[in-house]
mmCIF file with all atom_site columns, C-alpha atoms in Angstrom:
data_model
loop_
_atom_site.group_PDB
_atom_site.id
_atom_site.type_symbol
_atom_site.label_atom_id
_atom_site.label_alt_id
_atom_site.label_comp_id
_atom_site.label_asym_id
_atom_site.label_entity_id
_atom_site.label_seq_id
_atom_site.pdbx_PDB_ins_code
_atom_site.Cartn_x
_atom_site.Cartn_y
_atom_site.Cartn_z
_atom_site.occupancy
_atom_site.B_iso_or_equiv
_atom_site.pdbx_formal_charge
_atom_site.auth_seq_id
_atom_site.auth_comp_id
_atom_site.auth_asym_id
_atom_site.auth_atom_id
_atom_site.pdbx_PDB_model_num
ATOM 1   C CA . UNK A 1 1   ? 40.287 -12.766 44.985 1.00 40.00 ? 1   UNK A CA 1
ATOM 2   C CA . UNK A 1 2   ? 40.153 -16.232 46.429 1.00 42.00 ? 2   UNK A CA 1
ATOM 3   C CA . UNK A 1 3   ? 43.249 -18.023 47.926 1.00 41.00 ? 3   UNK A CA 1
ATOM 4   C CA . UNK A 1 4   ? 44.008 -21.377 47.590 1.00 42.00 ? 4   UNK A CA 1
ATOM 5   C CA . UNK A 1 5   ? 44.865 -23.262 50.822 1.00 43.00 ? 5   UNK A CA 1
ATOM 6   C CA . UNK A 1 6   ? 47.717 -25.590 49.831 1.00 40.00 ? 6   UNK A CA 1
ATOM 7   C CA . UNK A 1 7   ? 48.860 -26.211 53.130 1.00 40.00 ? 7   UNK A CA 1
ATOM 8   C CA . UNK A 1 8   ? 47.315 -28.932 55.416 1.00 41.00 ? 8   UNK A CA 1
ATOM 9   C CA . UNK A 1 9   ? 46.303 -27.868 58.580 1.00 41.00 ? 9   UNK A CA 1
ATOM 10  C CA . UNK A 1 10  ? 48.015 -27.752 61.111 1.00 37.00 ? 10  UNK A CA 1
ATOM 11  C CA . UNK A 1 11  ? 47.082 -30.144 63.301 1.00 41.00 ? 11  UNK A CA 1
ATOM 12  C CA . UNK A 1 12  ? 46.883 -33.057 60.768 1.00 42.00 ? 12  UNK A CA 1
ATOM 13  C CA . UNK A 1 13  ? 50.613 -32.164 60.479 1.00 42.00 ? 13  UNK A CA 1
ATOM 14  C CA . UNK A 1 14  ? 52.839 -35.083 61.456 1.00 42.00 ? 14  UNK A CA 1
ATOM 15  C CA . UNK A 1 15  ? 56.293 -34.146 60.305 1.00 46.00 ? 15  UNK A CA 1
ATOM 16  C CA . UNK A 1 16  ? 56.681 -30.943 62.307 1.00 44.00 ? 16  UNK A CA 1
ATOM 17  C CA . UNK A 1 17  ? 60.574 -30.591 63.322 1.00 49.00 ? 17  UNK A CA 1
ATOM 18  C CA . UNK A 1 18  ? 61.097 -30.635 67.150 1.00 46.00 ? 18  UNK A CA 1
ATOM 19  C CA . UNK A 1 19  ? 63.427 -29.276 69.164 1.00 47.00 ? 19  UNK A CA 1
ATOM 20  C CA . UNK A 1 20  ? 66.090 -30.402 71.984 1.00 49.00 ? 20  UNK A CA 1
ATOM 21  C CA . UNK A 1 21  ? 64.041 -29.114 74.762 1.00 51.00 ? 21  UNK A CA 1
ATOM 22  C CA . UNK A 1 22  ? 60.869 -30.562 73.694 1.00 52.00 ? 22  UNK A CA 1
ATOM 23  C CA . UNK A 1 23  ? 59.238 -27.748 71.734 1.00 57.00 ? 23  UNK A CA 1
ATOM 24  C CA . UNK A 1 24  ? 57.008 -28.112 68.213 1.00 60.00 ? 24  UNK A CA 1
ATOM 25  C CA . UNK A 1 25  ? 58.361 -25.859 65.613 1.00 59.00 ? 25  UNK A CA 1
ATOM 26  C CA . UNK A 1 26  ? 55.366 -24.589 64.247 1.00 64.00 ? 26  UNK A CA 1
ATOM 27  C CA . UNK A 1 27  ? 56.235 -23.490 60.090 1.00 65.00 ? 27  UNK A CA 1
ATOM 28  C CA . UNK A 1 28  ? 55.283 -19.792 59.938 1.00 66.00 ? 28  UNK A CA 1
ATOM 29  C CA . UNK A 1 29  ? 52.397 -19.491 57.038 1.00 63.00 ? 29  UNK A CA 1
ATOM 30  C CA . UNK A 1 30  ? 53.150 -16.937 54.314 1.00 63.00 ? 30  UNK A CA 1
ATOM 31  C CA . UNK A 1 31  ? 51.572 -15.489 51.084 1.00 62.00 ? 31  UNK A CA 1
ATOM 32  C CA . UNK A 1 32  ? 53.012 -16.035 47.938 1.00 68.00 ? 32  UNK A CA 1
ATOM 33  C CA . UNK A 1 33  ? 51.646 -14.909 44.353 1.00 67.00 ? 33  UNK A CA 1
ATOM 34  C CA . UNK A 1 34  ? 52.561 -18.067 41.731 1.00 72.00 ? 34  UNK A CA 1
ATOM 35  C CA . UNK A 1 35  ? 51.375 -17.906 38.294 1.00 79.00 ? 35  UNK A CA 1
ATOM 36  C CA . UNK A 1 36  ? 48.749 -20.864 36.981 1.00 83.00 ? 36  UNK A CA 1
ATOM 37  C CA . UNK A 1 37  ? 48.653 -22.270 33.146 1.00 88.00 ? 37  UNK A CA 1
ATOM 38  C CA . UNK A 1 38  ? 45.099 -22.824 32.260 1.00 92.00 ? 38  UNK A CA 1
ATOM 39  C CA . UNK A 1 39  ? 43.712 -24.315 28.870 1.00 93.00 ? 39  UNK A CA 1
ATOM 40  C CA . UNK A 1 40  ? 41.015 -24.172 27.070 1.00 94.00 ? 40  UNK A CA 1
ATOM 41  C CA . UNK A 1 41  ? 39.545 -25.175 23.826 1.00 95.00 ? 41  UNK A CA 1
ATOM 42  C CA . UNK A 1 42  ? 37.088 -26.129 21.253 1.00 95.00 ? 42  UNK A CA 1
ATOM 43  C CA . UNK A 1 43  ? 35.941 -28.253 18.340 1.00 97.00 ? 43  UNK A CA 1
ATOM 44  C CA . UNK A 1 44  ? 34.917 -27.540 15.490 1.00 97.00 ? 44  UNK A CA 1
ATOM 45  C CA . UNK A 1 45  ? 33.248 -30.599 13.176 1.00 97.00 ? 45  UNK A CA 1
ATOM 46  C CA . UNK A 1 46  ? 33.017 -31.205 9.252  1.00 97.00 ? 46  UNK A CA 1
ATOM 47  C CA . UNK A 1 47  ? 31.658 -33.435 7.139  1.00 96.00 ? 47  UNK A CA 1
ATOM 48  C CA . UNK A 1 48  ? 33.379 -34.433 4.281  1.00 95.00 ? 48  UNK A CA 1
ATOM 49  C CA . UNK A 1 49  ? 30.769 -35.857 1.795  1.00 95.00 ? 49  UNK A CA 1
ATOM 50  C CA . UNK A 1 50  ? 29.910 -35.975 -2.442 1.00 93.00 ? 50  UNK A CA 1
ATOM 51  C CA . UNK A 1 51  ? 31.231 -37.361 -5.255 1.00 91.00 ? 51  UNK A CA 1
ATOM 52  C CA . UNK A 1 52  ? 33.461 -34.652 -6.373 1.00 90.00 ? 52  UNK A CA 1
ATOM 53  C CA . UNK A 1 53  ? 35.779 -35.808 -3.954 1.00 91.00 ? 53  UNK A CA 1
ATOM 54  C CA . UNK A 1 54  ? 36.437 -31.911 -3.096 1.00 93.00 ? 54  UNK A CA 1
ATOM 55  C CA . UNK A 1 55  ? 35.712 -29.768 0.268  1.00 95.00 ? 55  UNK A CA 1
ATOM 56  C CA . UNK A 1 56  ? 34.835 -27.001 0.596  1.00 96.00 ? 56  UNK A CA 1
ATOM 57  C CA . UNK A 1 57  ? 32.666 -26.215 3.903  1.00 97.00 ? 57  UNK A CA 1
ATOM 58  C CA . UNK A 1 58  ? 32.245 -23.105 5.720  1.00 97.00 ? 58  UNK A CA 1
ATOM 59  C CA . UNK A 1 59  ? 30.955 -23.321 9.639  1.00 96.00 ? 59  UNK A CA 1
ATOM 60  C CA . UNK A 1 60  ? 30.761 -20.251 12.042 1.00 96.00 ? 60  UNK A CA 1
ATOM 61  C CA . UNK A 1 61  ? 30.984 -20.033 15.498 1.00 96.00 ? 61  UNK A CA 1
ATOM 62  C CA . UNK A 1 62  ? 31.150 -17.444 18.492 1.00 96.00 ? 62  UNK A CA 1
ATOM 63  C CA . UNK A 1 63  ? 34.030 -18.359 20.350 1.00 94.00 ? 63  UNK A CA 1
ATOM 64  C CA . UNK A 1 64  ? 32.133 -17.596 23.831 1.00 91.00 ? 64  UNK A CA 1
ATOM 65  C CA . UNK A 1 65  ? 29.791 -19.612 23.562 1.00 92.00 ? 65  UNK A CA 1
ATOM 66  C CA . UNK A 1 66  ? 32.476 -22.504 22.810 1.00 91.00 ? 66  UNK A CA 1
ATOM 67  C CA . UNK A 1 67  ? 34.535 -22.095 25.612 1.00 93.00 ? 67  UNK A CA 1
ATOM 68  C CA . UNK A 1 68  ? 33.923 -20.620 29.320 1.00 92.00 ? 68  UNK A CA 1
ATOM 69  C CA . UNK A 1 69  ? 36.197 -18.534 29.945 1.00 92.00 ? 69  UNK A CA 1
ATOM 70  C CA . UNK A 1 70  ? 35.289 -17.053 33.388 1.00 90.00 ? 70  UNK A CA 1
ATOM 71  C CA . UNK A 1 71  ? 34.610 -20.402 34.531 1.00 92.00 ? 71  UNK A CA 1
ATOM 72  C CA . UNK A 1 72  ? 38.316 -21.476 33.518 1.00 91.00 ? 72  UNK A CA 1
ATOM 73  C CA . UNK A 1 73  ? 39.520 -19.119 35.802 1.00 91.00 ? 73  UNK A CA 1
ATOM 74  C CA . UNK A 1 74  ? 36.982 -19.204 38.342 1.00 91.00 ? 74  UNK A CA 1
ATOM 75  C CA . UNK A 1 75  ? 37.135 -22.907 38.690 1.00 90.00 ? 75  UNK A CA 1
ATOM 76  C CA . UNK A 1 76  ? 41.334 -21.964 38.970 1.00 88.00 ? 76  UNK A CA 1
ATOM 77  C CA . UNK A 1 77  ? 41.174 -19.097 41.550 1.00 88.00 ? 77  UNK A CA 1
ATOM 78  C CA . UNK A 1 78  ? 42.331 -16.281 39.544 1.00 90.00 ? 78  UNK A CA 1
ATOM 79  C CA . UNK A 1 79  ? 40.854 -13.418 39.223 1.00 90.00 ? 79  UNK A CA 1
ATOM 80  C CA . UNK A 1 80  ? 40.126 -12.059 35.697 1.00 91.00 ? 80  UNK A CA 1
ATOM 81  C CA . UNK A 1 81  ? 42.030 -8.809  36.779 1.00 92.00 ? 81  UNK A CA 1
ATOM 82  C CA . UNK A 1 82  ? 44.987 -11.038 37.479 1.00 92.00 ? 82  UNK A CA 1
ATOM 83  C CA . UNK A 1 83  ? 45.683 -12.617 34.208 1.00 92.00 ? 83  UNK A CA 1
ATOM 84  C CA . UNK A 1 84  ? 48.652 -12.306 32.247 1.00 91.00 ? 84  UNK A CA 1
ATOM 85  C CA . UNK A 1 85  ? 48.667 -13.314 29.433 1.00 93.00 ? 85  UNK A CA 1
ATOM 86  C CA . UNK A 1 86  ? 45.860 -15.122 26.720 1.00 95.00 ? 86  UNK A CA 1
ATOM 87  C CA . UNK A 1 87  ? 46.670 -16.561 23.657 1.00 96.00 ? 87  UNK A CA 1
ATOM 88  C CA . UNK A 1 88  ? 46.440 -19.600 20.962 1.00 97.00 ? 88  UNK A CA 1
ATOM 89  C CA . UNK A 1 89  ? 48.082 -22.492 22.094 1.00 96.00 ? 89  UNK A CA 1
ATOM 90  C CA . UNK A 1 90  ? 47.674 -24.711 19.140 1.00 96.00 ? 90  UNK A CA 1
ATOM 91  C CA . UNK A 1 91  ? 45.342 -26.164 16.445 1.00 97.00 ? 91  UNK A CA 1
ATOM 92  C CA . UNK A 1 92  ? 44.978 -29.766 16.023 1.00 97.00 ? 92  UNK A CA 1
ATOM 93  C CA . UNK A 1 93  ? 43.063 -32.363 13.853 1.00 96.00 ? 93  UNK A CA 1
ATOM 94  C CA . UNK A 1 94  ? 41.423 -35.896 14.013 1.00 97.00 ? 94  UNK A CA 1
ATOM 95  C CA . UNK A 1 95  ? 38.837 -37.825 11.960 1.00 97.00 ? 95  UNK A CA 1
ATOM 96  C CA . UNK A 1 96  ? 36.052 -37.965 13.880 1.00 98.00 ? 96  UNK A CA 1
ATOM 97  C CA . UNK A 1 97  ? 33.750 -40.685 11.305 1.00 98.00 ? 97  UNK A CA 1
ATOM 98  C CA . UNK A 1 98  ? 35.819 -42.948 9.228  1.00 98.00 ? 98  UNK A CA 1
ATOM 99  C CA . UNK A 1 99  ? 35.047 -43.057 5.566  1.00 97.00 ? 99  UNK A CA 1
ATOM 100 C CA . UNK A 1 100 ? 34.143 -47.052 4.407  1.00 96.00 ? 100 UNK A CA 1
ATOM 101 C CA . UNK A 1 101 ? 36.853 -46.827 2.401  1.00 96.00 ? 101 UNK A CA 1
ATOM 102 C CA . UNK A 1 102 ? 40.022 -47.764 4.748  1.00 96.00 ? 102 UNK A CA 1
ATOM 103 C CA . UNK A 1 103 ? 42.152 -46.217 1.893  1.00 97.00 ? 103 UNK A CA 1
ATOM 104 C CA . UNK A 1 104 ? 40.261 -42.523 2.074  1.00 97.00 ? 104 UNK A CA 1
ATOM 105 C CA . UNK A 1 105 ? 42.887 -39.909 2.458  1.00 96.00 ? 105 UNK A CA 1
ATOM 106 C CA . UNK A 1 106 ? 42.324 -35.712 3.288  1.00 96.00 ? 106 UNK A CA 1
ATOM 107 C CA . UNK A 1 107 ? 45.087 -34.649 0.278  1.00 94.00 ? 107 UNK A CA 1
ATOM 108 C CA . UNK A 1 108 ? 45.890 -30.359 0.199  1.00 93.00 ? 108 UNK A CA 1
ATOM 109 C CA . UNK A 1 109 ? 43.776 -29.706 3.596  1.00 94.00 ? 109 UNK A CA 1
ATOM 110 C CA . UNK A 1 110 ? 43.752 -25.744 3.906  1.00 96.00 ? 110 UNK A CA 1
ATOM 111 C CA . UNK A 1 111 ? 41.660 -23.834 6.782  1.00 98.00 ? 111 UNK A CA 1
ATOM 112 C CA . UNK A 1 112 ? 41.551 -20.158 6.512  1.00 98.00 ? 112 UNK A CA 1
ATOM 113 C CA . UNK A 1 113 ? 39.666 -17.969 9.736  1.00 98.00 ? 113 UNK A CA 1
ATOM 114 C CA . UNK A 1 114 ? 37.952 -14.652 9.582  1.00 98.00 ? 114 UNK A CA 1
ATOM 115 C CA . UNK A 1 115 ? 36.896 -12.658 12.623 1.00 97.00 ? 115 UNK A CA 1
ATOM 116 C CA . UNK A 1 116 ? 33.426 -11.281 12.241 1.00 95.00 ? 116 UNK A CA 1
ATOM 117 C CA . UNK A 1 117 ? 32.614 -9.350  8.845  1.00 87.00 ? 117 UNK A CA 1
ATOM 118 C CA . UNK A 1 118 ? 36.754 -9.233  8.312  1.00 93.00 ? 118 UNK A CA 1
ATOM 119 C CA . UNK A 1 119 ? 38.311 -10.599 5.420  1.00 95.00 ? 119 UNK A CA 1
ATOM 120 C CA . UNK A 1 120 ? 39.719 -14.414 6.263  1.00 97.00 ? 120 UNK A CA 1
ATOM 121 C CA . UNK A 1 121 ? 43.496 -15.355 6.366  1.00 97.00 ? 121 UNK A CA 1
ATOM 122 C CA . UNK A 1 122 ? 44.917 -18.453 6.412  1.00 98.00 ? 122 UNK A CA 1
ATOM 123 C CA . UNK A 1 123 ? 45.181 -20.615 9.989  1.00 98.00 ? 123 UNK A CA 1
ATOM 124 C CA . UNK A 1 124 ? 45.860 -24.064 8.605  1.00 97.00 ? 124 UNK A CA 1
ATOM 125 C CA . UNK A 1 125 ? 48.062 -24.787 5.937  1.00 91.00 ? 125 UNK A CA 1
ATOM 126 C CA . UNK A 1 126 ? 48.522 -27.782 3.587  1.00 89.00 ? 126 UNK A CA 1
ATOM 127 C CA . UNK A 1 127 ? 47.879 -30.955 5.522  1.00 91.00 ? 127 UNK A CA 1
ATOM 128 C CA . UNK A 1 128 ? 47.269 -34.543 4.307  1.00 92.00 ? 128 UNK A CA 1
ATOM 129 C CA . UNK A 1 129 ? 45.515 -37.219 6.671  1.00 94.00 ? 129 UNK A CA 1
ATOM 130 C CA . UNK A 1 130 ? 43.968 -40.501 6.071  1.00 96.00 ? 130 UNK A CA 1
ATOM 131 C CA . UNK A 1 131 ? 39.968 -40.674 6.564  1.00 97.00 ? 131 UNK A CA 1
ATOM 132 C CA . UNK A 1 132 ? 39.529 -44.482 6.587  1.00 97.00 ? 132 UNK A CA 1
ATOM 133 C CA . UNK A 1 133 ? 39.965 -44.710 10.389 1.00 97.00 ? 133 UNK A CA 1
ATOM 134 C CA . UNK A 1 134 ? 39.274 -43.051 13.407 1.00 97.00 ? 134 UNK A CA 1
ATOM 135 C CA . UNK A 1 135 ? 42.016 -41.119 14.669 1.00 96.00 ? 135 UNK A CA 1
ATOM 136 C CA . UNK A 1 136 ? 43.930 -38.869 17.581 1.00 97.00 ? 136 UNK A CA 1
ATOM 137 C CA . UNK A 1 137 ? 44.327 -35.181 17.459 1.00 97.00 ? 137 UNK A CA 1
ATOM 138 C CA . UNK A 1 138 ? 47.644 -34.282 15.378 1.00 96.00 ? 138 UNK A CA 1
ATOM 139 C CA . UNK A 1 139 ? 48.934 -31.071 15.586 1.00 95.00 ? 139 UNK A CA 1
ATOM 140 C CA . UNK A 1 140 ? 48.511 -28.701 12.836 1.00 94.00 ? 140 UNK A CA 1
ATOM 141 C CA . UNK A 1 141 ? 50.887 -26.871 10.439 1.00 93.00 ? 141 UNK A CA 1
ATOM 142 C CA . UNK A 1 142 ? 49.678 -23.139 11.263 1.00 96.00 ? 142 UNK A CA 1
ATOM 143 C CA . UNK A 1 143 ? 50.317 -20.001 8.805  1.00 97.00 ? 143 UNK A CA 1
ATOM 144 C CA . UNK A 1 144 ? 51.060 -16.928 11.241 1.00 97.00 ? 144 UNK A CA 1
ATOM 145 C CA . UNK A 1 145 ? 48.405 -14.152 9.343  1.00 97.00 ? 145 UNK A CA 1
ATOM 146 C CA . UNK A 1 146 ? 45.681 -17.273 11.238 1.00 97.00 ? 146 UNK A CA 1
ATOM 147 C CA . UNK A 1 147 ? 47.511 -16.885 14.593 1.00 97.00 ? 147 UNK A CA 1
ATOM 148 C CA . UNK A 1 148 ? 47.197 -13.524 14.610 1.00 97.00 ? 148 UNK A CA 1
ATOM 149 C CA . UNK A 1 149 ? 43.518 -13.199 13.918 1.00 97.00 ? 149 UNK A CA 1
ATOM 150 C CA . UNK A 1 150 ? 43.182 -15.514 17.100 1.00 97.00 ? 150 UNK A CA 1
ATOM 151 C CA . UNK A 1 151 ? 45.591 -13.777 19.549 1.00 97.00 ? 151 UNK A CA 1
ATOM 152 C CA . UNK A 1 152 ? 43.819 -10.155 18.576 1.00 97.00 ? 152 UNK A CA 1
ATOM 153 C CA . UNK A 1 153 ? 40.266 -11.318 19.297 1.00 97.00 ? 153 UNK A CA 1
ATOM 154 C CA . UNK A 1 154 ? 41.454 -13.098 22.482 1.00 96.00 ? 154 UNK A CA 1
ATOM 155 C CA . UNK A 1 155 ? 43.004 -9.995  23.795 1.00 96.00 ? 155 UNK A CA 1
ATOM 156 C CA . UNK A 1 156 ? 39.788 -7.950  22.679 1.00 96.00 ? 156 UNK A CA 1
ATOM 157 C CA . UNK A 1 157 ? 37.356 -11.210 24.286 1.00 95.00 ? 157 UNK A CA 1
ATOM 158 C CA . UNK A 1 158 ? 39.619 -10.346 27.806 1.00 94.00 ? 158 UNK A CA 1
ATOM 159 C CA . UNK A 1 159 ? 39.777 -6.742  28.098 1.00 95.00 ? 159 UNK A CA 1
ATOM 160 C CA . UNK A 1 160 ? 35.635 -7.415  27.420 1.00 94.00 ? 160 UNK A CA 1
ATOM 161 C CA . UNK A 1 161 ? 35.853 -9.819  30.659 1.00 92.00 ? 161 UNK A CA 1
ATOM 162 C CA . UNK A 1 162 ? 37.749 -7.462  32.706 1.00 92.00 ? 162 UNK A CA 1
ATOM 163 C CA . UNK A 1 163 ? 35.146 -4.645  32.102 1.00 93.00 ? 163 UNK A CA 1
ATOM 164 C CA . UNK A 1 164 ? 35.729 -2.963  28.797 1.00 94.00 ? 164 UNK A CA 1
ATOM 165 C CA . UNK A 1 165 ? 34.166 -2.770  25.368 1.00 94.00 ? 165 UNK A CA 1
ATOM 166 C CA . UNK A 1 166 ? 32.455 -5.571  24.077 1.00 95.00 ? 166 UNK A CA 1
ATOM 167 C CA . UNK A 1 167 ? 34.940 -7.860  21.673 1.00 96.00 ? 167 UNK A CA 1
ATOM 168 C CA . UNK A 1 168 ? 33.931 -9.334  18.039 1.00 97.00 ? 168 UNK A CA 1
ATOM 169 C CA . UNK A 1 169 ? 34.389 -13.410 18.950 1.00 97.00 ? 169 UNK A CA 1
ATOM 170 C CA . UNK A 1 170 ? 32.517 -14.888 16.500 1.00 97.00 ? 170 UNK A CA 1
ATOM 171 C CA . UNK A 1 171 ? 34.878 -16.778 13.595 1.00 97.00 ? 171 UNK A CA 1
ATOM 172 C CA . UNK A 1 172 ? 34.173 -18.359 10.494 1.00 97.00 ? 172 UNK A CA 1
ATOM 173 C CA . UNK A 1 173 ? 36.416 -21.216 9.420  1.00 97.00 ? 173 UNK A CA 1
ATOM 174 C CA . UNK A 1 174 ? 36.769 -22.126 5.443  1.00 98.00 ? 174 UNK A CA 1
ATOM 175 C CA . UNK A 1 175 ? 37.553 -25.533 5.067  1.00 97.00 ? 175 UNK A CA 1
ATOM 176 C CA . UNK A 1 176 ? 39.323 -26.451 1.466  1.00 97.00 ? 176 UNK A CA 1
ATOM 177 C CA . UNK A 1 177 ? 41.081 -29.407 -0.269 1.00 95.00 ? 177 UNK A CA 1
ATOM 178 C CA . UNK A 1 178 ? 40.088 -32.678 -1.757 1.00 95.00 ? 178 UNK A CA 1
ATOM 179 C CA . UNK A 1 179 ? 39.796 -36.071 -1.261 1.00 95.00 ? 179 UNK A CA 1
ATOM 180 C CA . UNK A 1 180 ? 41.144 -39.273 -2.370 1.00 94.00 ? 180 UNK A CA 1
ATOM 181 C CA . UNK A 1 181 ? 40.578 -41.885 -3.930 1.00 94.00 ? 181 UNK A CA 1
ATOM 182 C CA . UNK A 1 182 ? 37.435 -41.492 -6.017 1.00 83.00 ? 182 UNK A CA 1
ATOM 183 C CA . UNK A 1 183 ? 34.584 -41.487 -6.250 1.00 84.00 ? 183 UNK A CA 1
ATOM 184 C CA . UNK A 1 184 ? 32.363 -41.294 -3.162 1.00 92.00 ? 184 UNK A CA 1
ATOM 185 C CA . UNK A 1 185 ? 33.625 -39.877 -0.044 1.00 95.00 ? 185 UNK A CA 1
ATOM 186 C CA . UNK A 1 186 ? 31.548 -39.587 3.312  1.00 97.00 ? 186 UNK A CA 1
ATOM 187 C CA . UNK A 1 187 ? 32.983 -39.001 6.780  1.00 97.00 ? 187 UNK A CA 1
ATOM 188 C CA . UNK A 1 188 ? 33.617 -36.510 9.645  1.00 97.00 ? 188 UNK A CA 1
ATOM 189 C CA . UNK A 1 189 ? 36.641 -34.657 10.696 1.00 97.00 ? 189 UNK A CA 1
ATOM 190 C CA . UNK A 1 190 ? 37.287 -32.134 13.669 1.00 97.00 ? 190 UNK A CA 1
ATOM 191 C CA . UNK A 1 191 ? 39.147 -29.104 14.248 1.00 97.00 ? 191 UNK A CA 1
ATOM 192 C CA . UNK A 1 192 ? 40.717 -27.577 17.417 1.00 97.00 ? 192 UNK A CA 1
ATOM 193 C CA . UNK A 1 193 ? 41.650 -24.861 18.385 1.00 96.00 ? 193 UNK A CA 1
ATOM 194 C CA . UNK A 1 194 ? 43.588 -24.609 22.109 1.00 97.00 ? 194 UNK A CA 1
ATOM 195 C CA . UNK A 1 195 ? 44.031 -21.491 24.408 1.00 96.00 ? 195 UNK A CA 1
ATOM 196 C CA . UNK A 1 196 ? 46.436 -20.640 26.927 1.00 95.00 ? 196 UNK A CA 1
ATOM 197 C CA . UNK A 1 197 ? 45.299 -18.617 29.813 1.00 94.00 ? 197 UNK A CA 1
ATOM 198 C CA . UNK A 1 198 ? 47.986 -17.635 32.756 1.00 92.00 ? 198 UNK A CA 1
ATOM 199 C CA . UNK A 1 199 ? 47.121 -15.629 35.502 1.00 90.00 ? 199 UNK A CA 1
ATOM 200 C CA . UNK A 1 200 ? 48.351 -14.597 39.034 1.00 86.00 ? 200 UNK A CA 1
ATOM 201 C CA . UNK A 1 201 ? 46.844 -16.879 41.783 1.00 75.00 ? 201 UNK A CA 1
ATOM 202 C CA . UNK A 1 202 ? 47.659 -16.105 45.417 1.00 68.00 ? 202 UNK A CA 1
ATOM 203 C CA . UNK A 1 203 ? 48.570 -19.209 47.743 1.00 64.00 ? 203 UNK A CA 1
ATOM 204 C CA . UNK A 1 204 ? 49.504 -19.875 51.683 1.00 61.00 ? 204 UNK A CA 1
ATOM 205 C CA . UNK A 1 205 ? 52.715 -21.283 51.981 1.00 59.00 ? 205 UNK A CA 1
ATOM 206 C CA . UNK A 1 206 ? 54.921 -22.716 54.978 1.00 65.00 ? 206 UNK A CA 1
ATOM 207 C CA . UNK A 1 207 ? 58.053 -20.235 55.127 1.00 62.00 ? 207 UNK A CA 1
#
């Protein structure tokens, strides 16, 4: 496992305590194991487009190849034995590509996610948005039968990392709903999905 040095040396040291007769208390340098929160996460795009002002898109992707995870905790100093805990942190969504119309709206927005061949369960529920402007991530309204499908397959993509059997990460996402007003609609809106990752670090310390 690497350790992270957080503790200057000691010669670059100025505000070492000194005592009566003269001498340099020198801080004794200790171990400690802390615990590090680590994110991760990725994006998903659509593209909202038609006159039948309804979407319905489907896009698939393998979750390792959209986010690094032994490079998140690589980069962090933990090893992959060491971590704690993995799960969904939260789902969020932006336009990405305004519609021309400034007045475009996302009305009934649904996402549902299914883990390989598996049969898909809601992850997003009803959200409306408008699609005339670019805009920030805002966090989703999540159904917990979505949630779950995430937290599993993380678990499953981890005990892969650490050495076991090799986890199902691919996920398909089914985006539904319609848009507003009529009749042409054309622009681009994003999906993401955010992971917590906390693991067990070990530092040097000043006791």
């Amino acid at each position: 496992m690497r350790r992270l040095g957080i503790w200057p040396q000691l010669a670059a040291v100025v505000a070492l305590g000194v005592l009566n007769g003269g001498c340099i208390l020198i801080p004794e340098i200790k171990d400690r194991i802390v615990e590090l929160a680590l994110t991760g996460d990725t994006v998903v795009e659509f593209h909202a487009t038609g006159s039948s002002g309804v979407i319905d898109e489907l896009k698939t992707i393998n979750l390792r190849d959209s986010v690094d995870l032994v490079k998140i905790l690589d980069d962090a100093g933990v090893d992959v034995n060491d971590v704690t805990n993995i799960a969904l942190s939260g789902v969020a969504y932006r336009v990405s590509v305004a519609d021309a119309n400034p007045s475009k709206q996302i009305a009934g927005g649904s996402v549902t996610i299914a883990r390989g061949g598996g049969s898909a369960q809601p992850l997003v529920t009803s959200f409306t948005a408008g699609a005339g402007a670019v805009s920030n991530f805002t966090t989703a309204p999540l159904d917990a039968a979505g949630v779950t499908i995430i937290n599993a397959l993380l678990t499953d993509w981890l005990t892969e990392v650490q050495g076991g059997a090799p986890a199902v990460t691919t996920i398909t996402y089914h985006a539904t709903g319609t848009t507003t007003p009529a009749p042409s609609t054309d622009f681009y809106w994003q999906l993401k999905i955010t992971l917590a990752v906390t693991g067990k670090v070990k530092v040097s310390v000043p006791d």
